[in-house]
């Protein structure tokens, strides 16, 4: 039996369309939603991510600024740029594309952001609000996960969600989001990580299995409960001579085998990836609405 394919591309397009309606309502009130992207250095992957985000802004009707300091910018100068963007009333959201060069402490930069403009939802104040269930700017990748599930006609409430990965960007915020007593949440959540003993015995308990590991095809069919919903967050490059760039992108899940066991599954690409950008649009509109 082949699983239902969760179409992240289509769901992300639906969410961007909703954000566009909200952005145009703001424009009618004279508020032009604006996202400032800070891209330090010339990491090609970061450039591509920021390019995708700016294209989405254009589609949704969000103005975007691009700030491109060179990789040797001092920490003090980068913090001064953040201060300027924090103080600029025309800027509603600030996105600092990670990773930053080694000589810059990412935590310090994130902590310098005005929490109300932290559209990635990484500032400790926003993380804290998420943990205690207050309204906040939620980290984009985890926030996209319940949207994918619920908009595919599937249930989150009451389900046992097993997450593999405990990063601050995906695993932990996904846990904090899905455990809340709220719509699209209210799940029983288990978090597994590199210190977990006998991982397959735990992943097999998941009605919903979320893989955020960063290892190609790590989740095999025997690790999945029959009928489970499988959300693959991973983006990994594997060599592929037939591809133009010499590689292709695959998830953390062995898609071809797991789709025969799962009830529903996200592809890579075209699953979680487009949702991350769509949720950034939602957060930017939300930040602009709050002004
Ligand atoms: P990370 O490296 O910060 O965290 C990986 C986690 O996996 C760690 O918490 C670690 O404990 C766990 N892990 C590693 N090996 C394990 C093992 N053998 N068994 C159990 N757990 C293990 O990575 P991240 O930032 O959370 O990203 C995870 C993946 O998701 C990456 O492939 C990344 O590229 C991708 N990602 C995708 C998006 C998107 O928009 N689709 C966004 C963020 C991250």
CSV table of C-alpha atoms and ligand atoms in Angstrom, one decimal:
chain,number,residue,atom,x,y,z
A,1,UNK,CA,0.0,0.0,0.0
A,2,UNK,CA,1.3,3.4,-0.9
A,3,UNK,CA,1.0,6.3,1.6
A,4,UNK,CA,-1.0,9.6,1.0
A,5,UNK,CA,1.5,12.1,-0.3
A,6,UNK,CA,1.4,15.3,1.8
A,7,UNK,CA,1.9,18.1,-0.8
A,8,UNK,CA,3.9,20.8,0.9
A,9,UNK,CA,4.2,22.8,-2.3
A,10,UNK,CA,0.4,23.1,-2.6
A,11,UNK,CA,-0.2,23.7,1.1
A,12,UNK,CA,2.6,26.4,1.1
A,13,UNK,CA,1.0,28.1,-1.9
A,14,UNK,CA,-2.4,28.1,0.0
A,15,UNK,CA,-0.7,29.7,3.0
A,16,UNK,CA,1.1,32.3,0.9
A,17,UNK,CA,-2.2,33.2,-0.7
A,18,UNK,CA,-3.8,33.7,2.7
A,19,UNK,CA,-0.8,35.9,3.8
A,20,UNK,CA,-1.3,37.9,0.6
A,21,UNK,CA,-4.9,38.7,1.6
A,22,UNK,CA,-3.7,39.8,5.0
A,23,UNK,CA,-0.8,41.9,3.6
A,24,UNK,CA,-3.1,43.7,1.2
A,25,UNK,CA,-5.5,44.5,4.1
A,26,UNK,CA,-2.5,46.1,5.9
A,27,UNK,CA,-1.6,48.1,2.8
A,28,UNK,CA,-5.1,49.4,2.7
A,29,UNK,CA,-4.5,50.8,6.2
A,30,UNK,CA,-1.3,52.3,5.0
A,31,UNK,CA,1.0,49.7,6.6
A,32,UNK,CA,3.4,48.2,4.1
A,33,UNK,CA,4.7,44.9,5.6
A,34,UNK,CA,8.5,44.8,5.3
A,35,UNK,CA,11.1,42.1,5.9
A,36,UNK,CA,14.8,42.9,6.2
A,37,UNK,CA,17.1,40.0,5.4
A,38,UNK,CA,20.7,40.1,6.6
A,39,UNK,CA,22.9,37.9,4.6
A,40,UNK,CA,26.5,37.9,5.9
A,41,UNK,CA,29.2,36.7,3.5
A,42,UNK,CA,28.6,34.7,0.3
A,43,UNK,CA,27.6,31.2,1.4
A,44,UNK,CA,25.9,29.8,-1.8
A,45,UNK,CA,23.2,27.9,0.1
A,46,UNK,CA,22.4,30.9,2.3
A,47,UNK,CA,22.2,33.1,-0.8
A,48,UNK,CA,19.7,30.6,-2.4
A,49,UNK,CA,17.6,30.5,0.8
A,50,UNK,CA,17.4,34.3,1.0
A,51,UNK,CA,16.6,34.5,-2.7
A,52,UNK,CA,13.6,32.1,-2.1
A,53,UNK,CA,12.4,34.2,0.8
A,54,UNK,CA,12.6,37.4,-1.2
A,55,UNK,CA,10.7,35.9,-4.1
A,56,UNK,CA,8.0,34.8,-1.7
A,57,UNK,CA,7.8,38.3,-0.2
A,58,UNK,CA,7.3,39.7,-3.7
A,59,UNK,CA,4.4,37.2,-4.4
A,60,UNK,CA,2.8,38.0,-1.0
A,61,UNK,CA,3.1,41.8,-1.2
A,62,UNK,CA,5.7,42.1,1.5
A,63,UNK,CA,8.5,44.6,0.8
A,64,UNK,CA,11.9,43.2,1.3
A,65,UNK,CA,15.3,44.7,2.1
A,66,UNK,CA,18.5,42.9,1.6
A,67,UNK,CA,21.6,43.7,3.7
A,68,UNK,CA,24.8,42.0,2.6
A,69,UNK,CA,27.7,42.7,4.9
A,70,UNK,CA,30.9,40.9,4.0
A,71,UNK,CA,32.0,37.8,5.9
A,72,UNK,CA,34.7,39.8,7.7
A,73,UNK,CA,32.2,42.2,9.3
A,74,UNK,CA,33.0,42.7,13.0
A,75,UNK,CA,30.5,41.5,15.6
A,76,UNK,CA,30.1,45.1,16.8
A,77,UNK,CA,29.2,46.3,13.3
A,78,UNK,CA,26.7,43.5,12.7
A,79,UNK,CA,25.1,44.3,16.1
A,80,UNK,CA,25.0,48.0,15.1
A,81,UNK,CA,23.1,47.0,11.9
A,82,UNK,CA,20.6,45.0,13.9
A,83,UNK,CA,20.2,48.0,16.2
A,84,UNK,CA,19.4,50.2,13.1
A,85,UNK,CA,16.9,47.7,11.8
A,86,UNK,CA,15.3,47.4,15.3
A,87,UNK,CA,14.9,51.1,15.4
A,88,UNK,CA,13.5,51.5,11.8
A,89,UNK,CA,9.7,51.7,12.1
A,90,UNK,CA,9.3,50.7,8.4
A,91,UNK,CA,10.9,47.3,9.1
A,92,UNK,CA,8.5,44.8,10.7
A,93,UNK,CA,10.6,41.6,10.5
A,94,UNK,CA,14.3,40.9,10.6
A,95,UNK,CA,15.8,37.7,9.3
A,96,UNK,CA,19.4,36.9,10.0
A,97,UNK,CA,20.3,34.1,7.7
A,98,UNK,CA,22.3,31.4,9.6
A,99,UNK,CA,25.0,30.2,9.8
A,100,UNK,CA,27.1,33.3,10.6
A,101,UNK,CA,30.9,33.3,10.2
A,102,UNK,CA,32.8,31.6,13.0
A,103,UNK,CA,34.0,34.8,14.6
A,104,UNK,CA,30.5,36.0,15.3
A,105,UNK,CA,28.5,34.6,18.2
A,106,UNK,CA,25.0,33.7,16.7
A,107,UNK,CA,23.3,33.7,20.1
A,108,UNK,CA,24.4,37.3,20.8
A,109,UNK,CA,23.1,38.4,17.4
A,110,UNK,CA,19.7,36.7,17.9
A,111,UNK,CA,19.4,38.1,21.4
A,112,UNK,CA,20.0,41.6,20.0
A,113,UNK,CA,16.9,41.3,17.8
A,114,UNK,CA,13.8,43.1,19.0
A,115,UNK,CA,11.6,40.1,19.9
A,116,UNK,CA,8.6,41.7,18.1
A,117,UNK,CA,10.7,41.7,14.8
A,118,UNK,CA,12.1,38.2,15.3
A,119,UNK,CA,10.2,36.5,12.5
A,120,UNK,CA,12.4,33.3,12.8
A,121,UNK,CA,11.1,32.9,16.4
A,122,UNK,CA,14.6,32.2,17.8
A,123,UNK,CA,14.9,35.0,20.4
A,124,UNK,CA,14.8,33.6,23.9
A,125,UNK,CA,11.8,35.8,24.8
A,126,UNK,CA,9.8,34.2,21.9
A,127,UNK,CA,11.1,30.7,22.8
A,128,UNK,CA,9.9,31.3,26.4
A,129,UNK,CA,6.5,32.5,25.2
A,130,UNK,CA,6.2,29.4,23.0
A,131,UNK,CA,7.0,27.1,25.9
A,132,UNK,CA,4.4,28.6,28.2
A,133,UNK,CA,1.8,28.7,25.5
A,134,UNK,CA,1.6,32.4,24.9
A,135,UNK,CA,0.9,33.9,21.5
A,136,UNK,CA,4.3,34.5,19.8
A,137,UNK,CA,6.3,34.5,16.5
A,138,UNK,CA,6.8,30.7,16.2
A,139,UNK,CA,9.9,29.2,14.5
A,140,UNK,CA,9.0,28.7,10.8
A,141,UNK,CA,10.0,25.1,10.1
A,142,UNK,CA,8.2,23.6,13.2
A,143,UNK,CA,5.2,25.9,12.7
A,144,UNK,CA,4.7,24.4,9.3
A,145,UNK,CA,4.5,20.9,10.5
A,146,UNK,CA,0.9,21.0,12.1
A,147,UNK,CA,-0.2,23.0,9.1
A,148,UNK,CA,0.9,20.2,6.8
A,149,UNK,CA,-0.8,17.6,8.8
A,150,UNK,CA,-4.1,19.4,9.6
A,151,UNK,CA,-4.5,20.8,6.0
A,152,UNK,CA,-4.1,17.2,4.7
A,153,UNK,CA,-7.2,16.2,6.7
A,154,UNK,CA,-5.2,14.4,9.4
A,155,UNK,CA,-5.3,14.7,13.1
A,156,UNK,CA,-2.7,15.9,15.6
A,157,UNK,CA,-4.7,16.1,18.8
A,158,UNK,CA,-4.4,13.0,20.9
A,159,UNK,CA,-1.8,11.5,18.6
A,160,UNK,CA,1.6,10.2,19.8
A,161,UNK,CA,4.2,12.3,18.1
A,162,UNK,CA,7.7,11.0,18.0
A,163,UNK,CA,10.4,13.6,17.0
A,164,UNK,CA,13.9,12.5,16.1
A,165,UNK,CA,16.2,15.5,16.8
A,166,UNK,CA,16.5,18.1,19.6
A,167,UNK,CA,17.9,21.1,17.8
A,168,UNK,CA,16.8,24.6,18.9
A,169,UNK,CA,15.6,25.2,15.3
A,170,UNK,CA,13.5,22.2,14.7
A,171,UNK,CA,13.3,19.4,17.3
A,172,UNK,CA,12.7,21.4,20.5
A,173,UNK,CA,10.4,24.0,19.1
A,174,UNK,CA,8.4,21.3,17.4
A,175,UNK,CA,8.0,19.6,20.8
A,176,UNK,CA,7.0,22.8,22.5
A,177,UNK,CA,4.4,23.6,19.8
A,178,UNK,CA,2.8,20.2,19.5
A,179,UNK,CA,2.4,19.6,23.2
A,180,UNK,CA,0.4,22.8,23.8
A,181,UNK,CA,-3.3,22.6,24.6
A,182,UNK,CA,-4.2,24.3,21.3
A,183,UNK,CA,-5.7,23.7,17.9
A,184,UNK,CA,-3.3,21.8,15.6
A,185,UNK,CA,-1.5,20.5,18.8
A,186,UNK,CA,-2.5,18.7,22.0
A,187,UNK,CA,-0.4,15.7,21.1
A,188,UNK,CA,1.6,13.4,23.3
A,189,UNK,CA,5.2,14.1,22.4
A,190,UNK,CA,8.4,12.0,22.7
A,191,UNK,CA,11.7,13.5,21.7
A,192,UNK,CA,14.6,11.2,20.6
A,193,UNK,CA,18.2,12.3,19.9
A,194,UNK,CA,21.7,11.0,19.5
A,195,UNK,CA,21.7,9.8,23.1
A,196,UNK,CA,18.5,7.7,22.7
A,197,UNK,CA,18.9,4.0,23.3
A,198,UNK,CA,17.1,1.6,20.8
A,199,UNK,CA,15.6,4.3,18.6
A,200,UNK,CA,13.5,2.0,16.4
A,201,UNK,CA,11.6,0.7,19.4
A,202,UNK,CA,10.5,4.3,20.2
A,203,UNK,CA,9.9,5.6,16.6
A,204,UNK,CA,7.6,2.6,16.0
A,205,UNK,CA,5.3,4.0,18.7
A,206,UNK,CA,4.7,7.2,16.8
A,207,UNK,CA,1.3,7.9,15.2
A,208,UNK,CA,3.2,10.9,13.7
A,209,UNK,CA,7.0,10.6,13.2
A,210,UNK,CA,9.0,13.7,12.6
A,211,UNK,CA,12.6,13.2,11.4
A,212,UNK,CA,15.0,16.2,11.9
A,213,UNK,CA,18.3,14.5,12.0
A,214,UNK,CA,20.4,15.6,9.0
A,215,UNK,CA,21.3,12.1,7.9
A,216,UNK,CA,20.2,10.9,4.5
A,217,UNK,CA,17.7,8.0,4.5
A,218,UNK,CA,18.3,7.3,8.2
A,219,UNK,CA,14.6,6.4,8.9
A,220,UNK,CA,13.9,3.0,7.4
A,221,UNK,CA,10.6,1.2,7.0
A,222,UNK,CA,11.1,-1.0,10.0
A,223,UNK,CA,11.3,2.1,12.2
A,224,UNK,CA,7.8,3.3,11.2
A,225,UNK,CA,4.4,2.3,12.7
A,226,UNK,CA,2.2,1.0,9.9
A,227,UNK,CA,-0.2,3.8,9.0
A,228,UNK,CA,1.8,6.6,10.7
A,229,UNK,CA,2.1,10.1,9.3
A,230,UNK,CA,5.8,10.7,8.5
A,231,UNK,CA,7.1,14.3,8.3
A,232,UNK,CA,10.6,14.5,6.8
A,233,UNK,CA,12.4,17.7,7.8
A,234,UNK,CA,15.8,16.6,6.6
A,235,UNK,CA,17.6,18.2,3.6
A,236,UNK,CA,20.7,16.2,2.7
A,237,UNK,CA,22.9,16.3,-0.4
A,238,UNK,CA,23.7,12.9,-2.0
A,239,UNK,CA,26.0,12.5,-5.0
A,240,UNK,CA,24.1,12.0,-8.2
A,241,UNK,CA,26.1,12.1,-11.5
A,242,UNK,CA,22.9,12.3,-13.5
A,243,UNK,CA,22.0,15.6,-11.8
A,244,UNK,CA,23.2,18.9,-13.3
A,245,UNK,CA,24.9,20.0,-10.1
A,246,UNK,CA,26.3,16.5,-9.4
A,247,UNK,CA,24.1,16.0,-6.4
A,248,UNK,CA,20.4,15.8,-5.4
A,249,UNK,CA,18.5,16.6,-2.2
A,250,UNK,CA,17.0,13.8,-0.1
A,251,UNK,CA,15.4,13.7,3.3
A,252,UNK,CA,16.2,11.8,6.5
A,253,UNK,CA,13.6,9.2,5.5
A,254,UNK,CA,14.1,6.4,3.1
A,255,UNK,CA,11.1,7.6,1.2
A,256,UNK,CA,10.6,4.7,-1.3
A,257,UNK,CA,10.5,2.1,1.4
A,258,UNK,CA,8.7,4.1,4.1
A,259,UNK,CA,5.9,5.2,1.8
A,260,UNK,CA,4.9,1.5,1.6
A,261,UNK,CA,4.4,1.4,5.4
A,262,UNK,CA,3.3,4.9,6.3
A,263,UNK,CA,-0.3,6.2,6.1
A,264,UNK,CA,0.9,9.7,4.9
A,265,UNK,CA,4.3,11.1,4.1
A,266,UNK,CA,6.0,14.3,3.0
A,267,UNK,CA,8.4,14.2,0.1
A,268,UNK,CA,11.8,15.9,-0.1
A,269,UNK,CA,11.9,18.3,-1.8
A,270,UNK,CA,8.3,19.6,-1.8
A,271,UNK,CA,7.3,18.8,1.7
A,272,UNK,CA,8.5,20.7,4.7
A,273,UNK,CA,10.9,23.0,2.8
A,274,UNK,CA,8.3,25.3,1.0
A,275,UNK,CA,6.4,25.5,4.3
A,276,UNK,CA,9.3,27.1,6.1
A,277,UNK,CA,9.2,30.1,3.7
A,278,UNK,CA,5.4,30.3,3.8
A,279,UNK,CA,5.4,30.5,7.6
A,280,UNK,CA,8.0,33.2,7.4
A,281,UNK,CA,5.6,35.2,5.3
A,282,UNK,CA,2.9,34.5,7.9
A,283,UNK,CA,5.2,35.7,10.7
A,284,UNK,CA,6.1,38.9,8.8
A,285,UNK,CA,2.5,39.8,8.3
A,286,UNK,CA,1.8,39.0,11.9
A,287,UNK,CA,4.7,41.3,13.0
A,288,UNK,CA,3.3,44.1,10.8
A,289,UNK,CA,-0.2,43.6,12.2
A,290,UNK,CA,1.1,44.0,15.7
A,291,UNK,CA,2.5,47.5,15.0
B,1,LIG,P1,21.0,19.5,14.0
B,1,LIG,O1,22.2,18.9,13.4
B,1,LIG,O2,21.1,20.8,14.8
B,1,LIG,O3,20.3,18.5,14.9
B,1,LIG,C1,20.2,17.1,14.5
B,1,LIG,C2,19.6,16.3,15.6
B,1,LIG,O4,19.6,15.0,15.3
B,1,LIG,C3,20.4,16.4,16.9
B,1,LIG,O5,19.5,16.9,18.0
B,1,LIG,C4,20.8,15.0,17.2
B,1,LIG,O6,20.7,14.7,18.6
B,1,LIG,C5,19.9,14.2,16.4
B,1,LIG,N1,20.6,13.0,15.9
B,1,LIG,C6,21.7,12.9,15.2
B,1,LIG,N2,22.1,11.6,14.9
B,1,LIG,C7,21.1,10.9,15.5
B,1,LIG,C8,20.9,9.5,15.6
B,1,LIG,N3,21.7,8.6,15.1
B,1,LIG,N4,19.8,9.1,16.3
B,1,LIG,C9,18.9,9.9,16.8
B,1,LIG,N5,19.1,11.3,16.8
B,1,LIG,C10,20.2,11.7,16.1
B,1,LIG,O7,20.0,19.7,12.7
B,1,LIG,P2,18.7,20.6,12.5
B,1,LIG,O8,19.1,22.0,12.4
B,1,LIG,O9,17.7,20.2,13.5
B,1,LIG,O10,18.3,20.0,11.1
B,1,LIG,C11,17.9,18.7,10.9
B,1,LIG,C12,17.7,18.5,9.4
B,1,LIG,O11,16.6,19.3,9.0
B,1,LIG,C13,18.9,18.8,8.5
B,1,LIG,O12,18.9,18.0,7.4
B,1,LIG,C14,18.5,20.2,8.0
B,1,LIG,O13,19.1,20.6,6.8
B,1,LIG,C15,17.0,20.1,7.9
B,1,LIG,N6,16.3,21.4,8.0
B,1,LIG,C16,15.4,21.6,7.1
B,1,LIG,C17,14.6,22.8,7.2
B,1,LIG,C18,13.6,23.0,6.2
B,1,LIG,O14,13.2,24.1,5.9
B,1,LIG,N7,13.1,22.0,5.5
B,1,LIG,C19,14.8,23.7,8.2
B,1,LIG,C20,15.8,23.4,9.2
B,1,LIG,C21,16.5,22.2,9.1
